[in-house]
mmCIF file of C-alpha atoms in Angstrom:
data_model
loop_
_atom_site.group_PDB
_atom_site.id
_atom_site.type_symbol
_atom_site.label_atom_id
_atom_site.label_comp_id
_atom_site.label_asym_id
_atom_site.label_seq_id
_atom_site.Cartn_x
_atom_site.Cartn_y
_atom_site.Cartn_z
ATOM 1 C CA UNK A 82 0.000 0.000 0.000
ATOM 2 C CA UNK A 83 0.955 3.736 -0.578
ATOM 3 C CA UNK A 84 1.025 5.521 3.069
ATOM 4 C CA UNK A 85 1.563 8.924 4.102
ATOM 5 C CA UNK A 86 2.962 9.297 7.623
ATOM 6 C CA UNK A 87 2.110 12.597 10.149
ATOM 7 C CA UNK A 88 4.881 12.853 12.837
ATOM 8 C CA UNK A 89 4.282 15.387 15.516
ATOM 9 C CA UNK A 90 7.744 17.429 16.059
ATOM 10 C CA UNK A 91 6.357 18.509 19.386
ATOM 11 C CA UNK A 92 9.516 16.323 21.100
ATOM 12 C CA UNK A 93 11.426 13.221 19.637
ATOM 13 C CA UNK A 94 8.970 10.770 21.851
ATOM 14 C CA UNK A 95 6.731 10.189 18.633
ATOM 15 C CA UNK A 96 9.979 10.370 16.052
ATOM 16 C CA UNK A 97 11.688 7.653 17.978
ATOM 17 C CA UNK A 98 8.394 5.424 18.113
ATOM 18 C CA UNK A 99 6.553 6.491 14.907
ATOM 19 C CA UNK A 100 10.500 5.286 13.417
ATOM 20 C CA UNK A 101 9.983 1.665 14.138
ATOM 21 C CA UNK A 102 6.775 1.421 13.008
ATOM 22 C CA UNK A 103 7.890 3.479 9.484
ATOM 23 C CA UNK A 104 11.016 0.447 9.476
ATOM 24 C CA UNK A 105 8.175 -1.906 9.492
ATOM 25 C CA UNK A 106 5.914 -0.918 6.718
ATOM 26 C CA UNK A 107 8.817 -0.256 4.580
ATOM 27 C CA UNK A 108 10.649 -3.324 5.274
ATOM 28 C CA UNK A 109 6.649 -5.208 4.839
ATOM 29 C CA UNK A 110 6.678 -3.860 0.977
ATOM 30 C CA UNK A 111 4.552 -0.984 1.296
ATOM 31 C CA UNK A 112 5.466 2.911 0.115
ATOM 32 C CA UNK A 113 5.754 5.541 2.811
ATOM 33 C CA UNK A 114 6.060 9.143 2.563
ATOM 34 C CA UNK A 115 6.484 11.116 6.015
ATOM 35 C CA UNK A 116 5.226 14.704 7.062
ATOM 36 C CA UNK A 117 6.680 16.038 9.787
ATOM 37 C CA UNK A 118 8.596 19.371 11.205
ATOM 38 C CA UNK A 119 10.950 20.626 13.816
ATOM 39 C CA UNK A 120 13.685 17.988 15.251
ATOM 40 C CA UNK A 121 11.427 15.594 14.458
ATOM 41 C CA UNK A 122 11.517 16.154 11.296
ATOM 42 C CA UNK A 123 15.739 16.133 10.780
ATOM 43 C CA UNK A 124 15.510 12.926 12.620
ATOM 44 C CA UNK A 125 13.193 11.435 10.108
ATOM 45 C CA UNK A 126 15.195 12.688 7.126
ATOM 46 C CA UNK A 127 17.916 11.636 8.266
ATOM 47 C CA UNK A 128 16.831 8.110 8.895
ATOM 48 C CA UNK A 129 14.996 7.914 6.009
ATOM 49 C CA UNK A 130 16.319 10.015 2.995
ATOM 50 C CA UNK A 131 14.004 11.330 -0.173
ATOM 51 C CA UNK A 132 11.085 10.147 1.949
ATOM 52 C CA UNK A 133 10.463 13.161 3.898
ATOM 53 C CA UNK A 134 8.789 16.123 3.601
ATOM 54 C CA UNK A 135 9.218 19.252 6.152
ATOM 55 C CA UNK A 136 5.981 20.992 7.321
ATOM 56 C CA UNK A 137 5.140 23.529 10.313
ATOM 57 C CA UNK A 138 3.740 22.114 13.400
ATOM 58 C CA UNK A 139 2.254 23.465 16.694
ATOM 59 C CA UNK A 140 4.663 23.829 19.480
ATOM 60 C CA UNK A 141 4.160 23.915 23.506
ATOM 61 C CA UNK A 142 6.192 26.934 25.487
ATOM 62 C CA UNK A 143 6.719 26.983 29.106
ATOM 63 C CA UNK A 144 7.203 29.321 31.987
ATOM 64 C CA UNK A 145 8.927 27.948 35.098
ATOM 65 C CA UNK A 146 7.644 24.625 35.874
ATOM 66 C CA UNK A 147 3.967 23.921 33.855
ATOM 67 C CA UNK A 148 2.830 24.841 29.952
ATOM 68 C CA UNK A 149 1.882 28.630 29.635
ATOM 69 C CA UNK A 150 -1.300 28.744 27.981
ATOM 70 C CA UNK A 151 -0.673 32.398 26.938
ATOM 71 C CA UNK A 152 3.140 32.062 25.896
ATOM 72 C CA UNK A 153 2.096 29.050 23.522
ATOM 73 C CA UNK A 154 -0.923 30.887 22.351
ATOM 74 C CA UNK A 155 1.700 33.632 21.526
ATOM 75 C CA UNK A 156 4.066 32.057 19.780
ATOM 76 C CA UNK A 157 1.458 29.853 17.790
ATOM 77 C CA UNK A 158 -0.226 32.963 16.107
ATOM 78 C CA UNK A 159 3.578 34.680 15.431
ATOM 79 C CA UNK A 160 4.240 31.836 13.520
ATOM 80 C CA UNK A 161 1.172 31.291 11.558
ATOM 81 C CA UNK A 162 1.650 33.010 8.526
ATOM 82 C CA UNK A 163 4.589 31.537 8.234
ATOM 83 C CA UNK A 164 3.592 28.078 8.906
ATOM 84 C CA UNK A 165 0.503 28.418 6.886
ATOM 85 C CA UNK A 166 2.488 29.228 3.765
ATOM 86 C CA UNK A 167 4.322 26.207 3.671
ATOM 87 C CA UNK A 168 1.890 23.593 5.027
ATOM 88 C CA UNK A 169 -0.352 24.891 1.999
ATOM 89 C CA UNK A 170 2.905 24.538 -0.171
ATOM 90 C CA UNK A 171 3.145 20.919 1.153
ATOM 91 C CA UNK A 172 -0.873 19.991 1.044
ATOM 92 C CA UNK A 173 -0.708 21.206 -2.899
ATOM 93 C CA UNK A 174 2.795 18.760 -3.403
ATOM 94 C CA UNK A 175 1.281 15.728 -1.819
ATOM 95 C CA UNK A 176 -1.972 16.745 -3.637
ATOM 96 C CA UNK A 177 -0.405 16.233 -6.808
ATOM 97 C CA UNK A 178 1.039 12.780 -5.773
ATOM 98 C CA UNK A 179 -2.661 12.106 -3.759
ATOM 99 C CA UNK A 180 -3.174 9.251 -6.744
ATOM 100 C CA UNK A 181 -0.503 7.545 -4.618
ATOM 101 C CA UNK A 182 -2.292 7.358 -1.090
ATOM 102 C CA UNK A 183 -4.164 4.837 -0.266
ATOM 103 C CA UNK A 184 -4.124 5.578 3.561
ATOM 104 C CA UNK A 185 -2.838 7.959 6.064
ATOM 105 C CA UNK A 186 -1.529 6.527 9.234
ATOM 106 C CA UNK A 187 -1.356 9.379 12.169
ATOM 107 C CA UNK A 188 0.672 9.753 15.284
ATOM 108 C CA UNK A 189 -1.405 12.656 17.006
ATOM 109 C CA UNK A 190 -0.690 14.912 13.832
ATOM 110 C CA UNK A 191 -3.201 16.851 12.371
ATOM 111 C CA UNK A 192 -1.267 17.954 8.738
ATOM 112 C CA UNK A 193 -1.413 14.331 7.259
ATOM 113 C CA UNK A 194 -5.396 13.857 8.983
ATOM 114 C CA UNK A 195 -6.754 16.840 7.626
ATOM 115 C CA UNK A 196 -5.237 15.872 3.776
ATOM 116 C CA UNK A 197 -6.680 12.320 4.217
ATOM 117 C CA UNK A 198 -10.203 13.757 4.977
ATOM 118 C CA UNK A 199 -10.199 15.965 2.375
ATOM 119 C CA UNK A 200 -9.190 13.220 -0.256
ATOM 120 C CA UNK A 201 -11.631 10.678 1.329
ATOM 121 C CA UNK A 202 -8.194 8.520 2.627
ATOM 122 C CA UNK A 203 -8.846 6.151 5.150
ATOM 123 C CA UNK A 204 -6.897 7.342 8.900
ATOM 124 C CA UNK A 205 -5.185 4.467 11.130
ATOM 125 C CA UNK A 206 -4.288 6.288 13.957
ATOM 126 C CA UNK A 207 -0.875 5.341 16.232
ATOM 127 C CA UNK A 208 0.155 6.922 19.648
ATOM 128 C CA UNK A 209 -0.228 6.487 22.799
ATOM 129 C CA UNK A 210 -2.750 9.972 24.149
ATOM 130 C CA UNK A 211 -6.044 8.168 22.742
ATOM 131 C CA UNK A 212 -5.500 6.459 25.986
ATOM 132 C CA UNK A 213 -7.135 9.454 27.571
ATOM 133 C CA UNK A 214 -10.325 9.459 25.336
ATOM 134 C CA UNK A 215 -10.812 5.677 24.001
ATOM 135 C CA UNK A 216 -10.471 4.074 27.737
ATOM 136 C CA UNK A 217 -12.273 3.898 30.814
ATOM 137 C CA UNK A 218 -9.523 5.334 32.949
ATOM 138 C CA UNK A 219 -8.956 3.011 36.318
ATOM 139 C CA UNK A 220 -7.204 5.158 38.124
ATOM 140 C CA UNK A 221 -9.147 8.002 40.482
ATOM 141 C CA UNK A 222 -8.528 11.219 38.971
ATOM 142 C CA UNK A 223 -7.954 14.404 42.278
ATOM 143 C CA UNK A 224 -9.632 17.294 42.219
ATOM 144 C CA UNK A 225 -6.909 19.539 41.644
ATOM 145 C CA UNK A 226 -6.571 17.017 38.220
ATOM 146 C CA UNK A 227 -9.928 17.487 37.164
ATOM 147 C CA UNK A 228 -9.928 20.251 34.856
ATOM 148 C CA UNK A 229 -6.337 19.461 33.647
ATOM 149 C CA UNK A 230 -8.186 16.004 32.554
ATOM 150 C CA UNK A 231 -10.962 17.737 30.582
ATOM 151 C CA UNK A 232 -8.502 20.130 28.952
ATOM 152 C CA UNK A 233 -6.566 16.918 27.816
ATOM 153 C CA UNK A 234 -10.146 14.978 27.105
ATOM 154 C CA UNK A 235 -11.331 17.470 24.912
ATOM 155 C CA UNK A 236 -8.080 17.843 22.721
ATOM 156 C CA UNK A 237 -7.695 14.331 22.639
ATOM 157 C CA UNK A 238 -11.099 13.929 20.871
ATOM 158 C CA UNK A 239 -10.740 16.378 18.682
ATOM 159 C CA UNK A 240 -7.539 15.393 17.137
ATOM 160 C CA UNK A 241 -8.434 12.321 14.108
ATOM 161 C CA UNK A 242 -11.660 11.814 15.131
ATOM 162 C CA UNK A 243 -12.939 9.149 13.153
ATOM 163 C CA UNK A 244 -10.283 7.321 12.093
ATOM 164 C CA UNK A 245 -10.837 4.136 10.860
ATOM 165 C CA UNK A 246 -9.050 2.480 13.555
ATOM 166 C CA UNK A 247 -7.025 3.329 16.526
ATOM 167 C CA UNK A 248 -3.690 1.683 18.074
ATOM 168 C CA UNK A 249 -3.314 2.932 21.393
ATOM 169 C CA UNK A 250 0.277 2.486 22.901
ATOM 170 C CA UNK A 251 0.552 1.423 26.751
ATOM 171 C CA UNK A 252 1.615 -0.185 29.184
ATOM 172 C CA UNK A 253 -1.517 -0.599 31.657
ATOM 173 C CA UNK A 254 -4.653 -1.856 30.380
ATOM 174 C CA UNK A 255 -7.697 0.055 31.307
ATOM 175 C CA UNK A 256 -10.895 -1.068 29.560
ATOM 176 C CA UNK A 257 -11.753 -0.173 25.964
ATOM 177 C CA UNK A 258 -14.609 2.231 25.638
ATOM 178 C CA UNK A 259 -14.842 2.959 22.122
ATOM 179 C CA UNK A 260 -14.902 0.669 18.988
ATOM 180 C CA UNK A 261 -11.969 0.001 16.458
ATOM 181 C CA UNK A 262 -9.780 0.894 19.239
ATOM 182 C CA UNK A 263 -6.939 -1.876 19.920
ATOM 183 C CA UNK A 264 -4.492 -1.277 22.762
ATOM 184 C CA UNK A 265 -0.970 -2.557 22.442
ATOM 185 C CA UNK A 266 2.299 -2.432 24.329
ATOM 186 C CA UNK A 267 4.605 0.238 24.172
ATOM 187 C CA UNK A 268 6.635 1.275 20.937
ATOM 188 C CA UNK A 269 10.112 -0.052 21.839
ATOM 189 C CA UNK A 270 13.145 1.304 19.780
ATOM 190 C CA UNK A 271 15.572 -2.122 18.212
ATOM 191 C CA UNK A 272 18.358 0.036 20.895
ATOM 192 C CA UNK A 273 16.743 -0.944 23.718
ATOM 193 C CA UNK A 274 14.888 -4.458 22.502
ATOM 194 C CA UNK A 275 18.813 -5.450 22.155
ATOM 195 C CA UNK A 276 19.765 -4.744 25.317
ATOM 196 C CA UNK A 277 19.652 -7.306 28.313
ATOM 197 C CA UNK A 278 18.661 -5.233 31.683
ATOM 198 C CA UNK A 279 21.778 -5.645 34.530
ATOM 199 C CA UNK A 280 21.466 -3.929 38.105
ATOM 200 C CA UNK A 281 24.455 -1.587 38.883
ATOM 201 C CA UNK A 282 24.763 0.857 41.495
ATOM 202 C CA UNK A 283 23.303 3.827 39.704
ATOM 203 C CA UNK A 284 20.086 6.209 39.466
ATOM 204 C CA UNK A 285 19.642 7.216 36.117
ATOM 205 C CA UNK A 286 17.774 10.705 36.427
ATOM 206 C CA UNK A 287 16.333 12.710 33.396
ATOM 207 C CA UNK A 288 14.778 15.867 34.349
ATOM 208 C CA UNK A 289 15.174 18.677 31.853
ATOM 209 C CA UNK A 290 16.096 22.073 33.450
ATOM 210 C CA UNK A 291 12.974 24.208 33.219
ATOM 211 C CA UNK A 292 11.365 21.629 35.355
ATOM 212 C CA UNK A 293 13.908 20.935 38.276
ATOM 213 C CA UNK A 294 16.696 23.910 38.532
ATOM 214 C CA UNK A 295 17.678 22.126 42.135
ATOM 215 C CA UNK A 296 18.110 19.295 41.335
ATOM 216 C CA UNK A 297 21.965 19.165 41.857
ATOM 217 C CA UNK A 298 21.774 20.689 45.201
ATOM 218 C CA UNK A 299 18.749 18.222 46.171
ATOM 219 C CA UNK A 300 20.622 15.395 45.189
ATOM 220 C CA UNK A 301 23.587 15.683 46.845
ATOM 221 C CA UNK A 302 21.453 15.333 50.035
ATOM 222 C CA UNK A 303 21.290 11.633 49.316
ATOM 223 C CA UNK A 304 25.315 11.265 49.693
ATOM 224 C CA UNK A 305 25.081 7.272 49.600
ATOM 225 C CA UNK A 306 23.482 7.318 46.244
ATOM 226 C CA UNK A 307 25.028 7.633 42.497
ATOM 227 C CA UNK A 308 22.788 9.755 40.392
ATOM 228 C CA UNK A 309 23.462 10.347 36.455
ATOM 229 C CA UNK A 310 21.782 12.662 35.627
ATOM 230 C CA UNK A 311 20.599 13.714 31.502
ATOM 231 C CA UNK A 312 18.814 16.839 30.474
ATOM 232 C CA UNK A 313 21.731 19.570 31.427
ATOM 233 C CA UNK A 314 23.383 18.463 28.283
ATOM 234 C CA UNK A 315 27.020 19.234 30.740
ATOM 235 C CA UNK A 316 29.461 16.999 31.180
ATOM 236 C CA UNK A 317 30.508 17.756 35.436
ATOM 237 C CA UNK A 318 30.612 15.963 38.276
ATOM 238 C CA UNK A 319 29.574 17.159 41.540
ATOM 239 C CA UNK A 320 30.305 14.528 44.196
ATOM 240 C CA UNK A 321 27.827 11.907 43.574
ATOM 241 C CA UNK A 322 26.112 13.469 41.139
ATOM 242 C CA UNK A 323 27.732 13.164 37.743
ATOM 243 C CA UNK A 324 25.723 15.273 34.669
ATOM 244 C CA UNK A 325 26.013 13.347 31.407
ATOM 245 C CA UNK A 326 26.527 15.316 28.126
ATOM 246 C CA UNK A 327 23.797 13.998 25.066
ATOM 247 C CA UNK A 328 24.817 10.823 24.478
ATOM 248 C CA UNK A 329 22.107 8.163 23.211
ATOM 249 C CA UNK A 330 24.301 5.221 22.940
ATOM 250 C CA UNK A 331 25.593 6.465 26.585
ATOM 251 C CA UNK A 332 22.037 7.152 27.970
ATOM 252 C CA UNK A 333 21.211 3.482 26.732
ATOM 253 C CA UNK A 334 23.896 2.200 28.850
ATOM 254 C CA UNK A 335 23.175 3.846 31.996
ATOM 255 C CA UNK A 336 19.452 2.940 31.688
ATOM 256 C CA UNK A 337 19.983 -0.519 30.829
ATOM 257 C CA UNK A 338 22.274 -1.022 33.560
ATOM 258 C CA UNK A 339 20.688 1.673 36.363
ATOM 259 C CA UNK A 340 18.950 0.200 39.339
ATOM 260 C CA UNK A 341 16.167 2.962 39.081
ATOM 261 C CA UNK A 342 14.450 5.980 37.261
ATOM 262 C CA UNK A 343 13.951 8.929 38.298
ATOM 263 C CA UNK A 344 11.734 10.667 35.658
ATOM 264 C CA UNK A 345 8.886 12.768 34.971
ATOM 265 C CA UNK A 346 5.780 11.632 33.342
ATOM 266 C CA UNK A 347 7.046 11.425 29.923
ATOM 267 C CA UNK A 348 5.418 7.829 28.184
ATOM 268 C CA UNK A 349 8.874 6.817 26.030
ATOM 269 C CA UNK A 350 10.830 7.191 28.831
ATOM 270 C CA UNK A 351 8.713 5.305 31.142
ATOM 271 C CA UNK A 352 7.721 2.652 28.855
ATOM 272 C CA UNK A 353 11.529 1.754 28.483
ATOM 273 C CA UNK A 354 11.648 1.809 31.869
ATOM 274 C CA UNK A 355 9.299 -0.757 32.359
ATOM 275 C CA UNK A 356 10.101 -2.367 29.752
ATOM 276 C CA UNK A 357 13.336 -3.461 31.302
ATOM 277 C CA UNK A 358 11.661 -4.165 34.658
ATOM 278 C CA UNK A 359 12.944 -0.371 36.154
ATOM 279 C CA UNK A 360 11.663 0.959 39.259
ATOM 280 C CA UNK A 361 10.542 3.954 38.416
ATOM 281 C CA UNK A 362 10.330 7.345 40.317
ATOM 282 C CA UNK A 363 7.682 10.115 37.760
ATOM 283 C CA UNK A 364 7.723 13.450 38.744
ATOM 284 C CA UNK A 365 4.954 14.640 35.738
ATOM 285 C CA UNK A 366 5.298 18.614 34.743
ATOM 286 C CA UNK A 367 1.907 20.218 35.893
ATOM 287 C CA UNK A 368 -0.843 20.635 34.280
ATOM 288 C CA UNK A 369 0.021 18.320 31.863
ATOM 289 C CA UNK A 370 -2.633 15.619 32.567
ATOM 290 C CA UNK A 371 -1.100 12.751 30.138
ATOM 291 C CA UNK A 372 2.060 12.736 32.346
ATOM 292 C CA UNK A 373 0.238 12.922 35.518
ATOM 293 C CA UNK A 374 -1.859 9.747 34.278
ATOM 294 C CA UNK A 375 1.180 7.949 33.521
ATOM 295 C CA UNK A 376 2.917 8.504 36.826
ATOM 296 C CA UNK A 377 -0.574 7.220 38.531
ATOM 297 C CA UNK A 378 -0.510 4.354 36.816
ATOM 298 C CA UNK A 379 3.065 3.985 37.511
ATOM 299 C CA UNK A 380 2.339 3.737 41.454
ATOM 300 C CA UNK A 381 -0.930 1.750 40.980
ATOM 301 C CA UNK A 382 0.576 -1.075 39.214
ATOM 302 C CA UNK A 383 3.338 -1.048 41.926
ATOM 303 C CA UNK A 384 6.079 -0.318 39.526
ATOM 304 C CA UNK A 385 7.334 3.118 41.555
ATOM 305 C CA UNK A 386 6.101 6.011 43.084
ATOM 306 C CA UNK A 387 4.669 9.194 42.113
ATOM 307 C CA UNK A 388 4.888 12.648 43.456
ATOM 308 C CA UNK A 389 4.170 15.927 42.707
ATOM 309 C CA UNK A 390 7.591 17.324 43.365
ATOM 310 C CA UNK A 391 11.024 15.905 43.891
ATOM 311 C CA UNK A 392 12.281 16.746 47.291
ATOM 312 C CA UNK A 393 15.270 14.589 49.197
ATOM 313 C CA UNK A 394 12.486 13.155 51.351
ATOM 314 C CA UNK A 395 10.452 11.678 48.248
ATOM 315 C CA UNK A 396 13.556 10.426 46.766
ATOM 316 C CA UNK A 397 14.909 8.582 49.757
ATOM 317 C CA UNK A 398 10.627 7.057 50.378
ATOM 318 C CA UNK A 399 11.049 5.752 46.485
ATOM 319 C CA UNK A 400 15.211 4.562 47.238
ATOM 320 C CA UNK A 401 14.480 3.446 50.283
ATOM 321 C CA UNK A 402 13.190 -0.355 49.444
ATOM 322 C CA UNK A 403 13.015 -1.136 45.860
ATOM 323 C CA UNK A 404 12.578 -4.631 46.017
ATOM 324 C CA UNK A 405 8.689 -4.646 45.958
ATOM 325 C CA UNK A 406 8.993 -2.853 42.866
ATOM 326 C CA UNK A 407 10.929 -4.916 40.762
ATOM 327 C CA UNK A 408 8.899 -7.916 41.666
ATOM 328 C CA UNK A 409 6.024 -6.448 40.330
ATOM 329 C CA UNK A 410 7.803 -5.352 37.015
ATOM 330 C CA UNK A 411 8.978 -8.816 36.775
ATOM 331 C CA UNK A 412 5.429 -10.024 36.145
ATOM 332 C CA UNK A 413 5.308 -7.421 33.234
ATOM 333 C CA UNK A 414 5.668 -9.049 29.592
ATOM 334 C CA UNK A 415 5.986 -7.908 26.496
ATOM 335 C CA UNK A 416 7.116 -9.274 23.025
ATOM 336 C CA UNK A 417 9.050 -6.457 21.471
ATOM 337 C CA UNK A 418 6.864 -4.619 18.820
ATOM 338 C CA UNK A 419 5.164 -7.759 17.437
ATOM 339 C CA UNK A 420 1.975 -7.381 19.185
ATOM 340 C CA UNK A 421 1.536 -3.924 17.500
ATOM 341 C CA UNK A 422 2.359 -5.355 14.194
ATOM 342 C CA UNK A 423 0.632 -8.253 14.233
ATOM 343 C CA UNK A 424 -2.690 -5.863 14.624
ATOM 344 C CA UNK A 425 -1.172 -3.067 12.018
ATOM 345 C CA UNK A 426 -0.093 -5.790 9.578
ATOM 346 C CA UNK A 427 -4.262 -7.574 10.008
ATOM 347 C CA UNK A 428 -6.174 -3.771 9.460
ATOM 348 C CA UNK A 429 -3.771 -3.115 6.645
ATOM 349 C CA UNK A 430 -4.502 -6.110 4.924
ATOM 350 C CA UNK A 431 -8.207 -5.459 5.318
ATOM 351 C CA UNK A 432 -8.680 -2.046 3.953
ATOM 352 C CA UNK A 433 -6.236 -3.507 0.858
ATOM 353 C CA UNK A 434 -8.869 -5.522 0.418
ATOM 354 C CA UNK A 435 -11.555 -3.129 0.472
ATOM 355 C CA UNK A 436 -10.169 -1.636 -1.898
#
């Protein structure tokens, strides 16, 4: 088949995942052609050269610790005419090759949606926020979470609403409440699928530094514990914290071999954690209700703990005993990416049919 690909540039979460799945259809036989923009998009080029094309997405700011509704508002419509120039450039290119499509598969991007509905292409949609609106959540939802929770419920549904099908990526389970909606594991990246998990001495820590500015200081109050730490992008040591410069072959070691996480409530992150049976420790960046539900679910299955900010007293409670952690990881299973392809390769094969 003859797909067109939306990548979000929001992040490299949905580059890194929506990258194994492209690997897959290509190396299946079918065509793909990719939309996508910002780092996203030189990470997609790069991995996949001539079948590419740049286009202007929608980007979060922040102000201290949580997403600034006004500063992203800002900087969305200061862009705009801009953006809108060249996504129009891009809809009339892929117009002229829109012979080609027979589908559009999505990861929570609205470029590559909007051009399917227009040319009556059928959507298969990919990611893991659907979770929010497709589910019946199983985890109680505070107060104080309630409105973030709409917010996120309300964009959720209106990005790709009816797509023909939706692949929802996670690792909890919460019931289905919507048809053609198939949850699967986690998107794992062939880095981390060929590792094999050891237990050093370590905490690997990734916080970036609008959303813990302490976090040196804080963590030299646990003197008995080794922290790396990613996210500064420095490469210093500080007693027993040591800061790690960007380094993805050297964040994959120190993952693989750390005895914990210490996150916040970022899904790729988390998901690798898990996957490798890693305590976790999610510290989700307010108002942001997708990472709040993931560190929930984090401390509901038993995997870690979650709090709502990372003080030396939360950090030694989460350090403290991590053994009833890891034994309920070890009961987590998951066969690399097949499940997800299994289901992708089965819907594919049935709207082929349908011609």
């Amino acid at each position: 088949m003859n797909i067109l690909y939306g990548v979000p540039g929001e992040g490299l979460g949905h580059a890194t995942r929506s990258k194994v799945v492209i690997r897959h259809l290509l190396d299946a036989g079918h065509e793909v052609q990719v939309v996508s923009s910002s780092r996203a998009y030189k990470l997609l080029a790069d991995t996949f050269p001539g079948r590419v094309r740049e286009i202007k997405g929608f980007h979060l700011a922040y102000k201290e610790l949580t997403v600034s509704k006004s500063r992203t508002a800002a900087l969305t419509l200061r862009a705009a005419p801009e953006n809108l120039q060249l996504n129009f450039r891009r809809y009339r290119d892929l117009l002229a090759d829109c012979c080609r499509f027979d589908l559009v598969i999505s990861d929570f991007e609205s470029f590559s949606y909007f051009f399917a509905k227009t040319q009556r292409l059928p959507v298969v949609s990919i990611d893991n926020m659907q979770i929010i609106s497709r589910t019946q959540l199983d985890v109680a939802i505070p107060r104080e979470e309630r409105g973030n929770f709409e917010v996120a419920r309300g964009i959720v549904r209106a990005k790709l609403p009816r797509s023909r099908h939706y692949f929802v990526t996670t690792f909890f389970r919460p019931p289905v409440a919507k048809p053609d909606t198939t949850l699967v594991p986690p998107i794992i990246r062939p880095e981390i699928l060929a590792q094999t998990a050891t237990r050093g001495q370590h905490v690997l820590v990734y916080q970036s530094s609008t959303n813990q500015r302490d976090l040196v200081g804080l963590l030299q109050q646990l003197p008995g514990q080794e922290f790396r730490v990613y996210g500064f992008n420095r490469d210093e040591e500080h007693g027993n914290v040591r800061l790690r410069p960007f380094s993805e072959q050297g964040f994959i070691d120190d993952l693989v071999s750390a005895r914990a996480v210490v996150t916040n409530g970022g899904f790729s992150l988390i998901s690798e954690a898990v996957y490798l049976h890693k305590p976790v420790c999610a510290i989700p960046i307010p108002a942001q209700f997708e990472q709040w539900l993931n560190a929930a679910e984090i401390e509901r299955l038993g995997y870690g703990r979650h709090f709502a900010a990372l003080t030396p007293d939360n950090l030694k409670a989460f350090l403290y005993d991590l053994a009833p952690f890891e034994q309920a990881l070890s009961e987590y299973r998951q066969e690399g990416n097949e499940e997800l392809f299994r289901a992708l390769d089965a819907v594919l094969a049935e709207l082929n049919s349908q011609g």
